[in-house]
Amino acid sequence: ERRNAVTQGMWLQIGEMLEDFAKDEAIRVVVLRGAGDKAFVSGADISQFGQQRRNAAEVEASNRLTDAARQALATFEKPTIAMIQGFCLGGGLAIALMCDLRFASEDSTFGIPAARLGVGYGPQSVGSLQALVGPAYTREILFTGRRLKGEEALRMGLINRLLPGAELVSHVQDYAAMIGANAPLTIQAAKLASTELLKTEAERDLSVVQRAVEA
């Protein structure tokens, strides 16, 4: 009913699940999807805000929780795919941005309504968006808070593929299988290199990339 609005409990579980997936060598690729076909994630569950974000201290604690979950997803060593159907808004788009690839159905809708809600977006979230679509589209998305249809999201580079709804699941399954059949250490090294190169030169740790290449 809430279109997969993300709760604090869900943020906590992201990190726990990824930790389990990281230990399981049989898992080569992780696909994130929303329950049903109406939404990937429609945003944060604002019904909880009255109990969990009542003052500055609680807001800071809540932000630390969501930041930790996003960081766990962003630094997860195996390939991740966001399979998007329906609404992908706010915190839901932030989750999708932390994934390596994004495949969406033609009826999907994207946006970050922060400007209409009085919510600030931190540098990690803005940086993830800007790394994909560039500064001009980033400012347009954040300044307007408007919703984007699939074709516009594809044109901006926000998603990798746009597919008919009936083909989305099978396409993602086939794509995940193709990636999963490849050499896992090669993919791990490539993902690590890509992640480090997105950082500023002062923040990069190219030695860890070199060790992955050698492995």
PDB file of C-alpha atoms in Angstrom:
ATOM      1  CA  GLU A   1       0.000   0.000   0.000  1.00  0.00           C
ATOM      2  CA  ARG A   2       2.898   2.360   0.680  1.00  0.00           C
ATOM      3  CA  ARG A   3       4.518   1.451  -2.654  1.00  0.00           C
ATOM      4  CA  ASN A   4       7.580  -0.040  -0.920  1.00  0.00           C
ATOM      5  CA  ALA A   5       8.338   3.139   1.036  1.00  0.00           C
ATOM      6  CA  VAL A   6      11.610   2.430   2.818  1.00  0.00           C
ATOM      7  CA  THR A   7      11.634   2.273   6.624  1.00  0.00           C
ATOM      8  CA  GLN A   8      14.531   2.416   9.077  1.00  0.00           C
ATOM      9  CA  GLY A   9      14.188  -1.330   9.565  1.00  0.00           C
ATOM     10  CA  MET A  10      14.600  -1.850   5.819  1.00  0.00           C
ATOM     11  CA  TRP A  11      17.724   0.338   5.772  1.00  0.00           C
ATOM     12  CA  LEU A  12      19.191  -1.823   8.555  1.00  0.00           C
ATOM     13  CA  GLN A  13      18.406  -5.020   6.681  1.00  0.00           C
ATOM     14  CA  ILE A  14      20.184  -3.870   3.515  1.00  0.00           C
ATOM     15  CA  GLY A  15      23.550  -4.011   5.259  1.00  0.00           C
ATOM     16  CA  GLU A  16      22.777  -7.323   6.960  1.00  0.00           C
ATOM     17  CA  MET A  17      21.659  -8.993   3.730  1.00  0.00           C
ATOM     18  CA  LEU A  18      24.650  -7.751   1.758  1.00  0.00           C
ATOM     19  CA  GLU A  19      26.978  -9.080   4.444  1.00  0.00           C
ATOM     20  CA  ASP A  20      25.404 -12.521   4.025  1.00  0.00           C
ATOM     21  CA  PHE A  21      25.550 -12.300   0.223  1.00  0.00           C
ATOM     22  CA  ALA A  22      29.228 -11.304   0.330  1.00  0.00           C
ATOM     23  CA  LYS A  23      30.111 -14.484   2.231  1.00  0.00           C
ATOM     24  CA  ASP A  24      28.221 -16.792  -0.140  1.00  0.00           C
ATOM     25  CA  GLU A  25      30.502 -17.709  -3.044  1.00  0.00           C
ATOM     26  CA  ALA A  26      27.553 -19.177  -4.946  1.00  0.00           C
ATOM     27  CA  ILE A  27      26.110 -15.667  -5.304  1.00  0.00           C
ATOM     28  CA  ARG A  28      27.752 -13.855  -8.234  1.00  0.00           C
ATOM     29  CA  VAL A  29      25.258 -11.035  -8.891  1.00  0.00           C
ATOM     30  CA  VAL A  30      22.638  -9.353  -6.675  1.00  0.00           C
ATOM     31  CA  VAL A  31      19.404  -7.979  -8.138  1.00  0.00           C
ATOM     32  CA  LEU A  32      17.358  -5.493  -6.120  1.00  0.00           C
ATOM     33  CA  ARG A  33      13.662  -5.161  -6.870  1.00  0.00           C
ATOM     34  CA  GLY A  34      10.522  -3.875  -5.209  1.00  0.00           C
ATOM     35  CA  ALA A  35       7.625  -6.080  -4.191  1.00  0.00           C
ATOM     36  CA  GLY A  36       4.882  -6.094  -6.831  1.00  0.00           C
ATOM     37  CA  ASP A  37       4.997  -4.056 -10.029  1.00  0.00           C
ATOM     38  CA  LYS A  38       3.844  -0.636  -8.815  1.00  0.00           C
ATOM     39  CA  ALA A  39       7.103   0.626  -7.354  1.00  0.00           C
ATOM     40  CA  PHE A  40      10.788  -0.077  -6.884  1.00  0.00           C
ATOM     41  CA  VAL A  41      10.813   2.223  -3.846  1.00  0.00           C
ATOM     42  CA  SER A  42       8.536   5.244  -3.672  1.00  0.00           C
ATOM     43  CA  GLY A  43      10.792   7.064  -1.198  1.00  0.00           C
ATOM     44  CA  ALA A  44      11.176   7.230   2.558  1.00  0.00           C
ATOM     45  CA  ASP A  45       8.252   6.120   4.734  1.00  0.00           C
ATOM     46  CA  ILE A  46       7.362   9.586   6.017  1.00  0.00           C
ATOM     47  CA  SER A  47       4.727   8.110   8.349  1.00  0.00           C
ATOM     48  CA  GLN A  48       7.641   7.194  10.638  1.00  0.00           C
ATOM     49  CA  PHE A  49       9.085  10.691  10.783  1.00  0.00           C
ATOM     50  CA  GLY A  50       6.837  11.758  13.670  1.00  0.00           C
ATOM     51  CA  GLN A  51       8.333   9.047  15.872  1.00  0.00           C
ATOM     52  CA  GLN A  52      11.900   8.873  14.539  1.00  0.00           C
ATOM     53  CA  ARG A  53      12.861  12.378  13.372  1.00  0.00           C
ATOM     54  CA  ARG A  54      11.442  14.606  16.101  1.00  0.00           C
ATOM     55  CA  ASN A  55      14.582  16.653  16.739  1.00  0.00           C
ATOM     56  CA  ALA A  56      18.058  17.325  15.350  1.00  0.00           C
ATOM     57  CA  ALA A  57      19.660  14.433  17.248  1.00  0.00           C
ATOM     58  CA  GLU A  58      17.126  11.919  15.918  1.00  0.00           C
ATOM     59  CA  VAL A  59      17.478  13.264  12.377  1.00  0.00           C
ATOM     60  CA  GLU A  60      21.268  12.868  12.625  1.00  0.00           C
ATOM     61  CA  ALA A  61      20.928   9.299  13.936  1.00  0.00           C
ATOM     62  CA  SER A  62      18.472   8.440  11.157  1.00  0.00           C
ATOM     63  CA  ASN A  63      20.781   9.908   8.527  1.00  0.00           C
ATOM     64  CA  ARG A  64      23.711   7.880   9.859  1.00  0.00           C
ATOM     65  CA  LEU A  65      21.613   4.724   9.474  1.00  0.00           C
ATOM     66  CA  THR A  66      20.668   5.432   5.872  1.00  0.00           C
ATOM     67  CA  ASP A  67      24.201   6.556   5.008  1.00  0.00           C
ATOM     68  CA  ALA A  68      25.624   3.291   6.375  1.00  0.00           C
ATOM     69  CA  ALA A  69      23.195   1.270   4.249  1.00  0.00           C
ATOM     70  CA  ARG A  70      24.002   3.262   1.119  1.00  0.00           C
ATOM     71  CA  GLN A  71      27.710   2.877   1.798  1.00  0.00           C
ATOM     72  CA  ALA A  72      27.307  -0.889   2.231  1.00  0.00           C
ATOM     73  CA  LEU A  73      25.568  -1.051  -1.135  1.00  0.00           C
ATOM     74  CA  ALA A  74      28.022   1.286  -2.858  1.00  0.00           C
ATOM     75  CA  THR A  75      31.066  -0.675  -1.647  1.00  0.00           C
ATOM     76  CA  PHE A  76      29.601  -4.171  -2.113  1.00  0.00           C
ATOM     77  CA  GLU A  77      32.207  -6.101  -4.097  1.00  0.00           C
ATOM     78  CA  LYS A  78      29.830  -8.103  -6.312  1.00  0.00           C
ATOM     79  CA  PRO A  79      27.834  -6.630  -9.226  1.00  0.00           C
ATOM     80  CA  THR A  80      24.425  -5.183  -8.335  1.00  0.00           C
ATOM     81  CA  ILE A  81      21.463  -4.518 -10.610  1.00  0.00           C
ATOM     82  CA  ALA A  82      18.428  -2.396  -9.762  1.00  0.00           C
ATOM     83  CA  MET A  83      15.375  -3.838 -11.525  1.00  0.00           C
ATOM     84  CA  ILE A  84      12.913  -0.958 -11.546  1.00  0.00           C
ATOM     85  CA  GLN A  85       9.173  -1.147 -12.098  1.00  0.00           C
ATOM     86  CA  GLY A  86       6.915   1.808 -11.365  1.00  0.00           C
ATOM     87  CA  PHE A  87       7.914   4.531  -8.909  1.00  0.00           C
ATOM     88  CA  CYS A  88      11.593   5.102  -8.155  1.00  0.00           C
ATOM     89  CA  LEU A  89      11.600   8.295  -6.136  1.00  0.00           C
ATOM     90  CA  GLY A  90      13.698  10.032  -3.486  1.00  0.00           C
ATOM     91  CA  GLY A  91      15.333   7.436  -1.263  1.00  0.00           C
ATOM     92  CA  GLY A  92      14.372   4.790  -3.812  1.00  0.00           C
ATOM     93  CA  LEU A  93      16.372   6.527  -6.517  1.00  0.00           C
ATOM     94  CA  ALA A  94      19.237   6.879  -4.038  1.00  0.00           C
ATOM     95  CA  ILE A  95      19.219   3.078  -3.625  1.00  0.00           C
ATOM     96  CA  ALA A  96      19.133   2.569  -7.397  1.00  0.00           C
ATOM     97  CA  LEU A  97      22.051   4.997  -7.817  1.00  0.00           C
ATOM     98  CA  MET A  98      24.153   2.878  -5.455  1.00  0.00           C
ATOM     99  CA  CYS A  99      23.697  -0.129  -7.764  1.00  0.00           C
ATOM    100  CA  ASP A 100      26.061  -0.791 -10.652  1.00  0.00           C
ATOM    101  CA  LEU A 101      23.365  -1.109 -13.321  1.00  0.00           C
ATOM    102  CA  ARG A 102      19.743   0.045 -13.617  1.00  0.00           C
ATOM    103  CA  PHE A 103      17.150  -1.643 -15.840  1.00  0.00           C
ATOM    104  CA  ALA A 104      13.635  -0.220 -15.889  1.00  0.00           C
ATOM    105  CA  SER A 105      10.218  -0.949 -17.321  1.00  0.00           C
ATOM    106  CA  GLU A 106       8.680   1.589 -19.686  1.00  0.00           C
ATOM    107  CA  ASP A 107       6.078   2.621 -17.114  1.00  0.00           C
ATOM    108  CA  SER A 108       8.687   3.603 -14.524  1.00  0.00           C
ATOM    109  CA  THR A 109       8.796   7.081 -12.988  1.00  0.00           C
ATOM    110  CA  PHE A 110      11.873   8.747 -11.467  1.00  0.00           C
ATOM    111  CA  GLY A 111      12.508  11.840  -9.389  1.00  0.00           C
ATOM    112  CA  ILE A 112      13.887  13.453  -6.245  1.00  0.00           C
ATOM    113  CA  PRO A 113      11.174  15.636  -4.674  1.00  0.00           C
ATOM    114  CA  ALA A 114      13.474  17.068  -1.955  1.00  0.00           C
ATOM    115  CA  ALA A 115      13.025  20.679  -3.142  1.00  0.00           C
ATOM    116  CA  ARG A 116       9.266  20.400  -2.564  1.00  0.00           C
ATOM    117  CA  LEU A 117       9.724  18.835   0.886  1.00  0.00           C
ATOM    118  CA  GLY A 118      12.437  21.023   2.385  1.00  0.00           C
ATOM    119  CA  VAL A 119      14.915  18.142   2.587  1.00  0.00           C
ATOM    120  CA  GLY A 120      18.652  18.580   2.006  1.00  0.00           C
ATOM    121  CA  TYR A 121      20.597  16.052  -0.072  1.00  0.00           C
ATOM    122  CA  GLY A 122      24.123  15.285   1.116  1.00  0.00           C
ATOM    123  CA  PRO A 123      27.242  15.263  -1.065  1.00  0.00           C
ATOM    124  CA  GLN A 124      27.319  11.460  -1.418  1.00  0.00           C
ATOM    125  CA  SER A 125      23.818  11.324  -2.884  1.00  0.00           C
ATOM    126  CA  VAL A 126      24.346  14.371  -5.107  1.00  0.00           C
ATOM    127  CA  GLY A 127      27.725  13.010  -6.200  1.00  0.00           C
ATOM    128  CA  SER A 128      26.248   9.631  -7.164  1.00  0.00           C
ATOM    129  CA  LEU A 129      23.635  11.336  -9.307  1.00  0.00           C
ATOM    130  CA  GLN A 130      26.121  13.742 -10.866  1.00  0.00           C
ATOM    131  CA  ALA A 131      28.557  10.937 -11.731  1.00  0.00           C
ATOM    132  CA  LEU A 132      25.806   9.401 -13.876  1.00  0.00           C
ATOM    133  CA  VAL A 133      24.031  12.317 -15.511  1.00  0.00           C
ATOM    134  CA  GLY A 134      26.467  15.250 -15.157  1.00  0.00           C
ATOM    135  CA  PRO A 135      26.019  18.597 -13.387  1.00  0.00           C
ATOM    136  CA  ALA A 136      23.427  20.147 -15.699  1.00  0.00           C
ATOM    137  CA  TYR A 137      20.906  17.299 -15.385  1.00  0.00           C
ATOM    138  CA  THR A 138      21.696  16.927 -11.673  1.00  0.00           C
ATOM    139  CA  ARG A 139      20.727  20.532 -11.045  1.00  0.00           C
ATOM    140  CA  GLU A 140      17.606  20.210 -13.154  1.00  0.00           C
ATOM    141  CA  ILE A 141      16.466  17.092 -11.271  1.00  0.00           C
ATOM    142  CA  LEU A 142      17.166  18.635  -7.844  1.00  0.00           C
ATOM    143  CA  PHE A 143      16.012  22.192  -8.570  1.00  0.00           C
ATOM    144  CA  THR A 144      12.650  21.198 -10.059  1.00  0.00           C
ATOM    145  CA  GLY A 145      11.771  18.105  -8.009  1.00  0.00           C
ATOM    146  CA  ARG A 146       9.717  16.980 -10.994  1.00  0.00           C
ATOM    147  CA  ARG A 147       9.049  13.406 -12.083  1.00  0.00           C
ATOM    148  CA  LEU A 148      10.771  11.908 -15.097  1.00  0.00           C
ATOM    149  CA  LYS A 149       9.385   9.233 -17.363  1.00  0.00           C
ATOM    150  CA  GLY A 150      11.498   6.321 -18.518  1.00  0.00           C
ATOM    151  CA  GLU A 151      12.479   7.745 -21.909  1.00  0.00           C
ATOM    152  CA  GLU A 152      13.806  10.931 -20.338  1.00  0.00           C
ATOM    153  CA  ALA A 153      15.667   8.969 -17.647  1.00  0.00           C
ATOM    154  CA  LEU A 154      17.292   6.840 -20.371  1.00  0.00           C
ATOM    155  CA  ARG A 155      18.264   9.900 -22.384  1.00  0.00           C
ATOM    156  CA  MET A 156      19.878  11.488 -19.316  1.00  0.00           C
ATOM    157  CA  GLY A 157      21.869   8.345 -18.574  1.00  0.00           C
ATOM    158  CA  LEU A 158      20.054   7.711 -15.307  1.00  0.00           C
ATOM    159  CA  ILE A 159      19.271   4.120 -16.385  1.00  0.00           C
ATOM    160  CA  ASN A 160      21.072   1.603 -18.618  1.00  0.00           C
ATOM    161  CA  ARG A 161      18.080   0.027 -20.379  1.00  0.00           C
ATOM    162  CA  LEU A 162      14.367   0.722 -20.786  1.00  0.00           C
ATOM    163  CA  LEU A 163      12.230  -2.326 -21.527  1.00  0.00           C
ATOM    164  CA  PRO A 164       8.589  -3.320 -21.966  1.00  0.00           C
ATOM    165  CA  GLY A 165       7.213  -4.402 -18.599  1.00  0.00           C
ATOM    166  CA  ALA A 166       6.595  -7.970 -19.796  1.00  0.00           C
ATOM    167  CA  GLU A 167      10.259  -8.354 -20.785  1.00  0.00           C
ATOM    168  CA  LEU A 168      11.955  -6.752 -17.793  1.00  0.00           C
ATOM    169  CA  VAL A 169      12.313  -9.752 -15.467  1.00  0.00           C
ATOM    170  CA  SER A 170      13.560 -12.168 -18.119  1.00  0.00           C
ATOM    171  CA  HIS A 171      15.985  -9.579 -19.511  1.00  0.00           C
ATOM    172  CA  VAL A 172      17.467  -8.882 -16.086  1.00  0.00           C
ATOM    173  CA  GLN A 173      17.708 -12.603 -15.322  1.00  0.00           C
ATOM    174  CA  ASP A 174      19.536 -13.240 -18.595  1.00  0.00           C
ATOM    175  CA  TYR A 175      21.830 -10.268 -18.034  1.00  0.00           C
ATOM    176  CA  ALA A 176      22.634 -11.321 -14.472  1.00  0.00           C
ATOM    177  CA  ALA A 177      23.372 -14.849 -15.701  1.00  0.00           C
ATOM    178  CA  MET A 178      25.715 -13.470 -18.352  1.00  0.00           C
ATOM    179  CA  ILE A 179      27.626 -11.450 -15.742  1.00  0.00           C
ATOM    180  CA  GLY A 180      27.584 -14.352 -13.283  1.00  0.00           C
ATOM    181  CA  ALA A 181      29.191 -16.645 -15.854  1.00  0.00           C
ATOM    182  CA  ASN A 182      32.203 -14.341 -16.159  1.00  0.00           C
ATOM    183  CA  ALA A 183      35.344 -14.414 -14.000  1.00  0.00           C
ATOM    184  CA  PRO A 184      34.370 -13.065 -10.554  1.00  0.00           C
ATOM    185  CA  LEU A 185      37.815 -11.715  -9.592  1.00  0.00           C
ATOM    186  CA  THR A 186      38.063  -9.833 -12.900  1.00  0.00           C
ATOM    187  CA  ILE A 187      34.668  -8.227 -12.273  1.00  0.00           C
ATOM    188  CA  GLN A 188      35.615  -7.420  -8.690  1.00  0.00           C
ATOM    189  CA  ALA A 189      38.817  -5.696  -9.835  1.00  0.00           C
ATOM    190  CA  ALA A 190      36.957  -3.757 -12.537  1.00  0.00           C
ATOM    191  CA  LYS A 191      34.291  -2.581 -10.098  1.00  0.00           C
ATOM    192  CA  LEU A 192      36.917  -1.566  -7.569  1.00  0.00           C
ATOM    193  CA  ALA A 193      38.879   0.394 -10.187  1.00  0.00           C
ATOM    194  CA  SER A 194      35.754   2.166 -11.419  1.00  0.00           C
ATOM    195  CA  THR A 195      34.746   3.063  -7.851  1.00  0.00           C
ATOM    196  CA  GLU A 196      38.181   4.430  -6.933  1.00  0.00           C
ATOM    197  CA  LEU A 197      38.483   6.453 -10.142  1.00  0.00           C
ATOM    198  CA  LEU A 198      35.192   8.213  -9.365  1.00  0.00           C
ATOM    199  CA  LYS A 199      36.779   9.606  -6.182  1.00  0.00           C
ATOM    200  CA  THR A 200      38.939  12.704  -6.093  1.00  0.00           C
ATOM    201  CA  GLU A 201      42.602  12.035  -6.748  1.00  0.00           C
ATOM    202  CA  ALA A 202      43.480  12.656  -3.093  1.00  0.00           C
ATOM    203  CA  GLU A 203      40.900  10.066  -1.916  1.00  0.00           C
ATOM    204  CA  ARG A 204      41.822   7.281  -4.347  1.00  0.00           C
ATOM    205  CA  ASP A 205      43.516   4.115  -3.158  1.00  0.00           C
ATOM    206  CA  LEU A 206      44.952   2.660  -6.359  1.00  0.00           C
ATOM    207  CA  SER A 207      47.092   0.192  -4.423  1.00  0.00           C
ATOM    208  CA  VAL A 208      43.977  -1.765  -3.430  1.00  0.00           C
ATOM    209  CA  VAL A 209      42.970  -1.837  -7.096  1.00  0.00           C
ATOM    210  CA  GLN A 210      46.408  -3.127  -8.085  1.00  0.00           C
ATOM    211  CA  ARG A 211      46.190  -5.902  -5.497  1.00  0.00           C
ATOM    212  CA  ALA A 212      42.811  -6.929  -6.932  1.00  0.00           C
ATOM    213  CA  VAL A 213      44.275  -6.971 -10.437  1.00  0.00           C
ATOM    214  CA  GLU A 214      47.178  -9.121  -9.263  1.00  0.00           C
ATOM    215  CA  ALA A 215      44.763 -11.515  -7.529  1.00  0.00           C
TER     216      ALA A 215
END
